mmCIF file of C-alpha atoms in Angstrom:
data_model
loop_
_atom_site.group_PDB
_atom_site.id
_atom_site.type_symbol
_atom_site.label_atom_id
_atom_site.label_comp_id
_atom_site.label_asym_id
_atom_site.label_seq_id
_atom_site.Cartn_x
_atom_site.Cartn_y
_atom_site.Cartn_z
ATOM 1 C CA MET A 11 -0.026 0.135 0.008
ATOM 2 C CA GLU A 12 1.292 3.401 -0.951
ATOM 3 C CA ARG A 13 2.010 5.781 1.847
ATOM 4 C CA VAL A 14 -0.162 8.831 2.257
ATOM 5 C CA LYS A 15 1.738 12.081 1.107
ATOM 6 C CA ALA A 16 1.508 14.718 3.792
ATOM 7 C CA VAL A 17 2.592 18.298 4.591
ATOM 8 C CA HIS A 18 2.778 19.919 8.149
ATOM 9 C CA LEU A 19 2.013 23.741 8.349
ATOM 10 C CA ARG A 20 3.874 24.791 11.505
ATOM 11 C CA MET A 21 2.099 27.291 13.631
ATOM 12 C CA PRO A 22 4.098 28.969 16.269
ATOM 13 C CA ARG A 23 3.672 28.262 20.093
ATOM 14 C CA CYS A 24 1.182 25.270 19.310
ATOM 15 C CA GLY A 25 3.349 22.179 19.663
ATOM 16 C CA SER A 26 5.138 22.789 16.358
ATOM 17 C CA THR A 27 8.652 22.007 17.384
ATOM 18 C CA THR A 28 7.433 18.488 18.585
ATOM 19 C CA LEU A 29 5.540 18.122 15.236
ATOM 20 C CA SER A 30 8.355 19.342 13.145
ATOM 21 C CA LYS A 31 10.753 16.868 14.607
ATOM 22 C CA TRP A 32 8.180 14.004 14.126
ATOM 23 C CA SER A 33 7.587 15.108 10.539
ATOM 24 C CA ASP A 34 11.351 15.194 9.762
ATOM 25 C CA GLU A 35 11.876 11.744 11.078
ATOM 26 C CA ASN A 36 8.985 10.469 9.009
ATOM 27 C CA LYS A 37 10.168 12.321 5.849
ATOM 28 C CA ILE A 38 7.109 14.646 5.900
ATOM 29 C CA LYS A 39 7.822 18.279 4.691
ATOM 30 C CA SER A 40 7.140 20.942 7.305
ATOM 31 C CA TYR A 41 6.724 24.551 6.430
ATOM 32 C CA GLY A 42 6.869 27.316 8.902
ATOM 33 C CA GLY A 43 7.973 30.919 9.481
ATOM 34 C CA VAL A 44 11.390 32.440 10.397
ATOM 35 C CA ASN A 45 11.919 36.205 11.053
ATOM 36 C CA PHE A 46 8.546 36.537 9.158
ATOM 37 C CA GLY A 47 9.753 34.815 5.993
ATOM 38 C CA PHE A 48 8.818 31.249 5.383
ATOM 39 C CA ARG A 49 10.876 28.063 5.123
ATOM 40 C CA GLU A 50 10.587 24.356 4.379
ATOM 41 C CA ARG A 51 12.129 21.784 6.455
ATOM 42 C CA TYR A 52 12.696 18.256 5.216
ATOM 43 C CA ASP A 53 15.020 15.298 6.020
ATOM 44 C CA GLY A 54 17.043 17.628 8.425
ATOM 45 C CA LYS A 55 17.614 20.355 5.735
ATOM 46 C CA VAL A 56 16.056 23.862 5.814
ATOM 47 C CA LYS A 57 15.178 25.930 2.631
ATOM 48 C CA ASN A 58 13.925 29.439 2.606
ATOM 49 C CA LEU A 59 10.942 30.015 0.586
ATOM 50 C CA THR A 60 10.719 33.771 0.826
ATOM 51 C CA ASN A 61 11.785 36.513 3.182
ATOM 52 C CA ASN A 62 9.528 39.242 1.949
ATOM 53 C CA PRO A 63 6.173 39.885 3.662
ATOM 54 C CA LEU A 64 4.477 39.760 0.262
ATOM 55 C CA HIS A 65 2.997 36.234 1.311
ATOM 56 C CA LYS A 66 1.097 37.071 4.573
ATOM 57 C CA SER A 67 -0.321 33.687 4.919
ATOM 58 C CA LEU A 68 1.929 30.419 5.315
ATOM 59 C CA SER A 69 -0.675 28.297 3.546
ATOM 60 C CA LYS A 70 -0.876 30.721 0.451
ATOM 61 C CA CYS A 71 2.988 30.801 0.381
ATOM 62 C CA VAL A 72 3.123 27.055 0.406
ATOM 63 C CA ILE A 73 0.211 26.753 -2.360
ATOM 64 C CA SER A 74 2.466 29.342 -4.440
ATOM 65 C CA TYR A 75 5.510 27.292 -3.999
ATOM 66 C CA MET A 76 4.017 23.696 -4.286
ATOM 67 C CA GLY A 77 1.293 24.616 -6.884
ATOM 68 C CA LEU A 78 -2.221 24.242 -5.997
ATOM 69 C CA GLU A 79 -2.714 20.741 -7.450
ATOM 70 C CA ASN A 80 0.296 19.363 -5.731
ATOM 71 C CA TYR A 81 -0.730 21.054 -2.459
ATOM 72 C CA LEU A 82 -4.237 19.534 -2.652
ATOM 73 C CA ASP A 83 -2.631 16.032 -3.542
ATOM 74 C CA HIS A 84 -1.140 16.091 0.056
ATOM 75 C CA PHE A 85 -2.942 15.321 3.399
ATOM 76 C CA LEU A 86 -2.243 18.679 5.097
ATOM 77 C CA PHE A 87 -2.085 19.110 8.904
ATOM 78 C CA SER A 88 -1.227 21.750 11.421
ATOM 79 C CA SER A 89 -1.820 22.543 15.236
ATOM 80 C CA ILE A 90 -3.528 25.286 17.213
ATOM 81 C CA ARG A 91 -3.796 26.097 20.840
ATOM 82 C CA ASN A 92 -6.250 27.695 23.234
ATOM 83 C CA PRO A 93 -5.681 31.376 22.368
ATOM 84 C CA PHE A 94 -5.413 32.557 25.865
ATOM 85 C CA ASP A 95 -3.011 29.790 26.750
ATOM 86 C CA ARG A 96 -0.990 30.585 23.460
ATOM 87 C CA ALA A 97 -0.922 34.388 24.202
ATOM 88 C CA LEU A 98 0.823 33.538 27.634
ATOM 89 C CA SER A 99 3.279 31.204 25.908
ATOM 90 C CA ILE A 100 4.014 33.974 23.299
ATOM 91 C CA TYR A 101 4.651 36.509 26.216
ATOM 92 C CA ARG A 102 7.062 34.145 27.761
ATOM 93 C CA HIS A 103 8.882 33.487 24.497
ATOM 94 C CA LYS A 104 12.471 34.887 24.318
ATOM 95 C CA SER A 105 11.416 37.198 21.263
ATOM 96 C CA TRP A 106 9.364 39.166 23.908
ATOM 97 C CA ASP A 107 11.936 39.245 26.643
ATOM 98 C CA ARG A 108 12.161 43.106 26.893
ATOM 99 C CA VAL A 109 8.535 43.365 27.887
ATOM 100 C CA ASP A 110 8.290 43.070 31.671
ATOM 101 C CA LYS A 111 4.545 43.008 32.405
ATOM 102 C CA PHE A 112 1.792 41.018 30.792
ATOM 103 C CA SER A 113 -0.326 43.885 30.543
ATOM 104 C CA ASP A 114 2.254 45.836 28.516
ATOM 105 C CA PHE A 115 2.587 42.777 26.106
ATOM 106 C CA CYS A 116 -1.252 42.803 25.602
ATOM 107 C CA TYR A 117 -1.043 46.707 24.831
ATOM 108 C CA ALA A 118 1.776 45.871 22.454
ATOM 109 C CA LEU A 119 -0.365 43.184 20.552
ATOM 110 C CA LYS A 120 -3.314 45.380 20.342
ATOM 111 C CA HIS A 121 -1.127 48.120 18.654
ATOM 112 C CA ASN A 122 0.829 45.771 16.488
ATOM 113 C CA ASP A 123 4.007 47.018 18.138
ATOM 114 C CA PHE A 124 6.324 44.228 17.982
ATOM 115 C CA PRO A 125 9.902 44.185 19.467
ATOM 116 C CA ASN A 126 11.191 42.210 16.434
ATOM 117 C CA ASN A 127 10.280 40.079 13.362
ATOM 118 C CA SER A 128 10.422 36.820 15.590
ATOM 119 C CA ALA A 129 7.907 38.205 18.007
ATOM 120 C CA GLN A 130 5.662 39.310 15.235
ATOM 121 C CA TRP A 131 5.597 35.716 13.617
ATOM 122 C CA HIS A 132 5.061 34.078 17.085
ATOM 123 C CA SER A 133 1.973 36.442 17.550
ATOM 124 C CA GLU A 134 0.415 35.798 14.255
ATOM 125 C CA VAL A 135 -3.304 34.998 14.274
ATOM 126 C CA LEU A 136 -3.409 31.387 13.241
ATOM 127 C CA SER A 137 -6.689 31.687 11.238
ATOM 128 C CA ASP A 138 -4.815 33.993 8.860
ATOM 129 C CA HIS A 139 -2.550 31.172 7.892
ATOM 130 C CA LEU A 140 -4.926 28.266 7.990
ATOM 131 C CA TYR A 141 -7.921 29.713 6.178
ATOM 132 C CA SER A 142 -8.605 31.202 2.853
ATOM 133 C CA GLY A 143 -9.954 34.742 2.714
ATOM 134 C CA SER A 144 -13.407 33.332 2.149
ATOM 135 C CA GLY A 145 -13.226 31.116 5.234
ATOM 136 C CA ILE A 146 -12.377 27.708 3.769
ATOM 137 C CA LEU A 147 -9.997 25.730 5.884
ATOM 138 C CA LEU A 148 -6.741 24.966 4.029
ATOM 139 C CA VAL A 149 -5.670 22.024 5.892
ATOM 140 C CA ASN A 150 -7.297 18.455 6.375
ATOM 141 C CA LYS A 151 -6.327 17.825 10.066
ATOM 142 C CA ILE A 152 -6.066 20.215 13.123
ATOM 143 C CA ILE A 153 -4.208 18.917 16.023
ATOM 144 C CA ARG A 154 -5.236 20.739 19.147
ATOM 145 C CA LEU A 155 -2.535 21.210 21.777
ATOM 146 C CA GLU A 156 -5.119 20.601 24.512
ATOM 147 C CA SER A 157 -5.829 17.084 23.016
ATOM 148 C CA PHE A 158 -2.400 16.609 21.489
ATOM 149 C CA ASN A 159 -1.815 12.812 21.698
ATOM 150 C CA THR A 160 -5.430 11.888 20.771
ATOM 151 C CA ASP A 161 -5.442 14.151 17.820
ATOM 152 C CA PHE A 162 -1.907 13.152 16.883
ATOM 153 C CA ASN A 163 -2.710 9.383 16.773
ATOM 154 C CA ASP A 164 -5.730 10.150 14.707
ATOM 155 C CA LEU A 165 -3.359 11.560 12.331
ATOM 156 C CA CYS A 166 -1.048 8.796 12.457
ATOM 157 C CA GLU A 167 -3.947 6.429 11.454
ATOM 158 C CA VAL A 168 -4.754 8.527 8.480
ATOM 159 C CA LEU A 169 -1.127 8.651 7.288
ATOM 160 C CA GLN A 170 -0.626 4.766 7.960
ATOM 161 C CA LEU A 171 2.085 5.569 10.656
ATOM 162 C CA PRO A 172 2.637 3.928 13.966
ATOM 163 C CA LYS A 173 0.793 5.501 16.756
ATOM 164 C CA SER A 174 2.906 6.763 19.600
ATOM 165 C CA LEU A 175 3.098 9.157 22.567
ATOM 166 C CA LEU A 176 5.217 12.252 21.593
ATOM 167 C CA LYS A 177 7.073 13.888 24.128
ATOM 168 C CA HIS A 178 6.493 17.710 24.161
ATOM 169 C CA MET A 179 9.697 19.731 23.212
ATOM 170 C CA ASN A 180 10.442 23.196 23.662
ATOM 171 C CA VAL A 181 8.319 23.462 26.807
ATOM 172 C CA SER A 182 8.812 26.827 28.530
ATOM 173 C CA LYS A 183 11.211 26.620 31.397
ATOM 174 C CA ASN A 184 9.677 29.695 33.140
ATOM 175 C CA LYS A 185 6.121 28.457 33.397
ATOM 176 C CA PRO A 186 4.208 30.628 35.650
ATOM 177 C CA PRO A 187 3.252 28.951 39.039
ATOM 178 C CA THR A 188 -0.550 29.730 38.282
ATOM 179 C CA HIS A 189 -3.047 28.890 35.516
ATOM 180 C CA TYR A 190 -3.162 31.266 32.451
ATOM 181 C CA ARG A 191 -6.666 32.365 33.573
ATOM 182 C CA ASN A 192 -4.947 34.299 36.353
ATOM 183 C CA PHE A 193 -3.090 36.569 33.889
ATOM 184 C CA TYR A 194 -6.381 37.817 32.326
ATOM 185 C CA LYS A 195 -7.710 39.718 35.372
ATOM 186 C CA ASN A 196 -9.842 42.795 35.114
ATOM 187 C CA LYS A 197 -7.703 45.642 36.569
ATOM 188 C CA GLU A 198 -10.210 48.251 36.992
#
Protein backbone atom coordinates (compact mmCIF):
# COMPACT_ATOMS: atom_id res chain seq x y z
CA MET A 1 0.00 0.00 0.00
CA GLU A 2 1.36 3.42 -0.97
CA ARG A 3 2.02 5.82 1.88
CA VAL A 4 -0.16 8.91 2.17
CA LYS A 5 1.70 12.08 1.13
CA ALA A 6 1.54 14.72 3.85
CA VAL A 7 2.60 18.28 4.62
CA HIS A 8 2.85 19.94 8.06
CA LEU A 9 2.09 23.67 8.33
CA ARG A 10 3.98 24.78 11.42
CA MET A 11 2.11 27.30 13.58
CA PRO A 12 4.15 28.93 16.35
CA ARG A 13 3.57 28.19 20.06
CA CYS A 14 1.28 25.23 19.30
CA GLY A 15 3.50 22.18 19.77
CA SER A 16 5.11 22.89 16.42
CA THR A 17 8.67 21.95 17.45
CA THR A 18 7.45 18.50 18.48
CA LEU A 19 5.44 18.01 15.27
CA SER A 20 8.27 19.33 13.07
CA LYS A 21 10.76 16.90 14.60
CA TRP A 22 8.31 14.02 14.14
CA SER A 23 7.60 15.15 10.55
CA ASP A 24 11.31 15.25 9.80
CA GLU A 25 11.81 11.75 11.24
CA ASN A 26 8.98 10.49 9.01
CA LYS A 27 10.12 12.28 5.82
CA ILE A 28 7.16 14.70 5.88
CA LYS A 29 7.81 18.24 4.68
CA SER A 30 7.18 20.89 7.30
CA TYR A 31 6.64 24.55 6.40
CA GLY A 32 6.88 27.35 8.92
CA GLY A 33 8.04 30.89 9.54
CA VAL A 34 11.35 32.42 10.38
CA ASN A 35 11.79 36.14 10.91
CA PHE A 36 8.52 36.65 9.06
CA GLY A 37 9.76 34.78 6.00
CA PHE A 38 8.72 31.22 5.31
CA ARG A 39 10.83 28.07 5.07
CA GLU A 40 10.63 24.39 4.22
CA ARG A 41 12.13 21.73 6.47
CA TYR A 42 12.66 18.24 5.12
CA ASP A 43 15.04 15.43 5.98
CA GLY A 44 17.05 17.63 8.33
CA LYS A 45 17.59 20.39 5.75
CA VAL A 46 16.08 23.88 5.78
CA LYS A 47 15.28 25.88 2.65
CA ASN A 48 14.03 29.49 2.74
CA LEU A 49 10.98 30.05 0.54
CA THR A 50 10.61 33.80 0.90
CA ASN A 51 11.83 36.50 3.21
CA ASN A 52 9.52 39.19 1.98
CA PRO A 53 6.21 39.95 3.63
CA LEU A 54 4.38 39.73 0.28
CA HIS A 55 3.01 36.37 1.40
CA LYS A 56 1.07 37.19 4.58
CA SER A 57 -0.25 33.63 4.84
CA LEU A 58 1.81 30.49 5.32
CA SER A 59 -0.71 28.30 3.49
CA LYS A 60 -0.84 30.72 0.53
CA CYS A 61 2.96 30.83 0.41
CA VAL A 62 3.13 27.01 0.39
CA ILE A 63 0.40 26.79 -2.29
CA SER A 64 2.38 29.28 -4.40
CA TYR A 65 5.57 27.27 -3.86
CA MET A 66 4.11 23.76 -4.39
CA GLY A 67 1.38 24.59 -6.88
CA LEU A 68 -2.29 24.19 -6.01
CA GLU A 69 -2.69 20.73 -7.55
CA ASN A 70 0.35 19.36 -5.71
CA TYR A 71 -0.75 21.05 -2.46
CA LEU A 72 -4.19 19.45 -2.70
CA ASP A 73 -2.59 16.07 -3.48
CA HIS A 74 -1.18 15.99 0.09
CA PHE A 75 -2.81 15.41 3.45
CA LEU A 76 -2.27 18.76 5.18
CA PHE A 77 -2.09 19.14 8.93
CA SER A 78 -1.33 21.84 11.45
CA SER A 79 -1.76 22.56 15.15
CA ILE A 80 -3.57 25.14 17.23
CA ARG A 81 -3.85 26.05 20.88
CA ASN A 82 -6.29 27.74 23.24
CA PRO A 83 -5.70 31.41 22.35
CA PHE A 84 -5.38 32.55 25.97
CA ASP A 85 -2.85 29.84 26.77
CA ARG A 86 -1.03 30.58 23.50
CA ALA A 87 -0.86 34.32 24.30
CA LEU A 88 0.79 33.55 27.62
CA SER A 89 3.25 31.24 25.84
CA ILE A 90 4.05 33.99 23.33
CA TYR A 91 4.59 36.46 26.19
CA ARG A 92 7.10 34.07 27.77
CA HIS A 93 8.90 33.48 24.45
CA LYS A 94 12.43 34.92 24.24
CA SER A 95 11.41 37.25 21.38
CA TRP A 96 9.34 39.24 23.91
CA ASP A 97 11.93 39.25 26.71
CA ARG A 98 12.19 43.04 26.81
CA VAL A 99 8.51 43.34 27.80
CA ASP A 100 8.25 43.05 31.58
CA LYS A 101 4.53 43.03 32.35
CA PHE A 102 1.80 40.94 30.76
CA SER A 103 -0.40 44.05 30.48
CA ASP A 104 2.37 45.77 28.44
CA PHE A 105 2.52 42.71 26.19
CA CYS A 106 -1.27 42.86 25.63
CA TYR A 107 -1.05 46.58 24.85
CA ALA A 108 1.76 45.93 22.33
CA LEU A 109 -0.26 43.17 20.63
CA LYS A 110 -3.32 45.37 20.38
CA HIS A 111 -1.24 48.12 18.72
CA ASN A 112 0.88 45.80 16.52
CA ASP A 113 4.00 47.05 18.28
CA PHE A 114 6.36 44.07 18.01
CA PRO A 115 9.91 44.20 19.39
CA ASN A 116 11.23 42.20 16.38
CA ASN A 117 10.18 40.03 13.42
CA SER A 118 10.35 36.85 15.46
CA ALA A 119 7.90 38.28 18.01
CA GLN A 120 5.59 39.27 15.16
CA TRP A 121 5.64 35.75 13.66
CA HIS A 122 5.05 34.13 17.05
CA SER A 123 2.10 36.48 17.60
CA GLU A 124 0.38 35.85 14.26
CA VAL A 125 -3.32 35.06 14.24
CA LEU A 126 -3.48 31.37 13.31
CA SER A 127 -6.64 31.63 11.23
CA ASP A 128 -4.83 34.05 8.87
CA HIS A 129 -2.55 31.16 7.93
CA LEU A 130 -4.94 28.21 7.99
CA TYR A 131 -8.04 29.64 6.27
CA SER A 132 -8.62 31.23 2.88
CA GLY A 133 -9.93 34.79 2.67
CA SER A 134 -13.41 33.32 2.16
CA GLY A 135 -13.22 31.18 5.32
CA ILE A 136 -12.30 27.79 3.82
CA LEU A 137 -10.01 25.66 5.99
CA LEU A 138 -6.82 24.98 3.99
CA VAL A 139 -5.68 21.90 5.94
CA ASN A 140 -7.24 18.46 6.40
CA LYS A 141 -6.41 17.95 10.08
CA ILE A 142 -6.02 20.27 13.02
CA ILE A 143 -4.15 18.98 16.06
CA ARG A 144 -5.20 20.79 19.23
CA LEU A 145 -2.52 21.18 21.86
CA GLU A 146 -5.15 20.50 24.54
CA SER A 147 -5.81 17.02 23.04
CA PHE A 148 -2.41 16.61 21.44
CA ASN A 149 -1.77 12.86 21.73
CA THR A 150 -5.32 11.86 20.80
CA ASP A 151 -5.35 14.14 17.75
CA PHE A 152 -1.80 13.09 16.85
CA ASN A 153 -2.74 9.39 16.93
CA ASP A 154 -5.74 10.14 14.69
CA LEU A 155 -3.26 11.73 12.26
CA CYS A 156 -0.98 8.67 12.44
CA GLU A 157 -3.92 6.46 11.54
CA VAL A 158 -4.75 8.55 8.46
CA LEU A 159 -1.09 8.64 7.40
CA GLN A 160 -0.72 4.90 8.04
CA LEU A 161 2.11 5.47 10.50
CA PRO A 162 2.54 3.82 13.92
CA LYS A 163 0.73 5.53 16.78
CA SER A 164 2.90 6.77 19.61
CA LEU A 165 3.13 9.18 22.51
CA LEU A 166 5.13 12.25 21.59
CA LYS A 167 7.23 14.00 24.17
CA HIS A 168 6.38 17.71 24.16
CA MET A 169 9.52 19.60 23.16
CA ASN A 170 10.46 23.24 23.69
CA VAL A 171 8.33 23.54 26.83
CA SER A 172 8.84 26.88 28.54
CA LYS A 173 11.25 26.60 31.44
CA ASN A 174 9.74 29.61 33.18
CA LYS A 175 6.14 28.48 33.39
CA PRO A 176 4.15 30.65 35.74
CA PRO A 177 3.07 29.01 38.98
CA THR A 178 -0.60 29.72 38.26
CA HIS A 179 -3.10 28.86 35.52
CA TYR A 180 -3.14 31.18 32.48
CA ARG A 181 -6.59 32.44 33.54
CA ASN A 182 -4.93 34.32 36.39
CA PHE A 183 -3.15 36.55 33.87
CA TYR A 184 -6.45 37.81 32.48
CA LYS A 185 -7.80 39.72 35.44
CA ASN A 186 -9.83 42.84 35.06
CA LYS A 187 -7.67 45.58 36.58
CA GLU A 188 -10.28 48.29 36.95
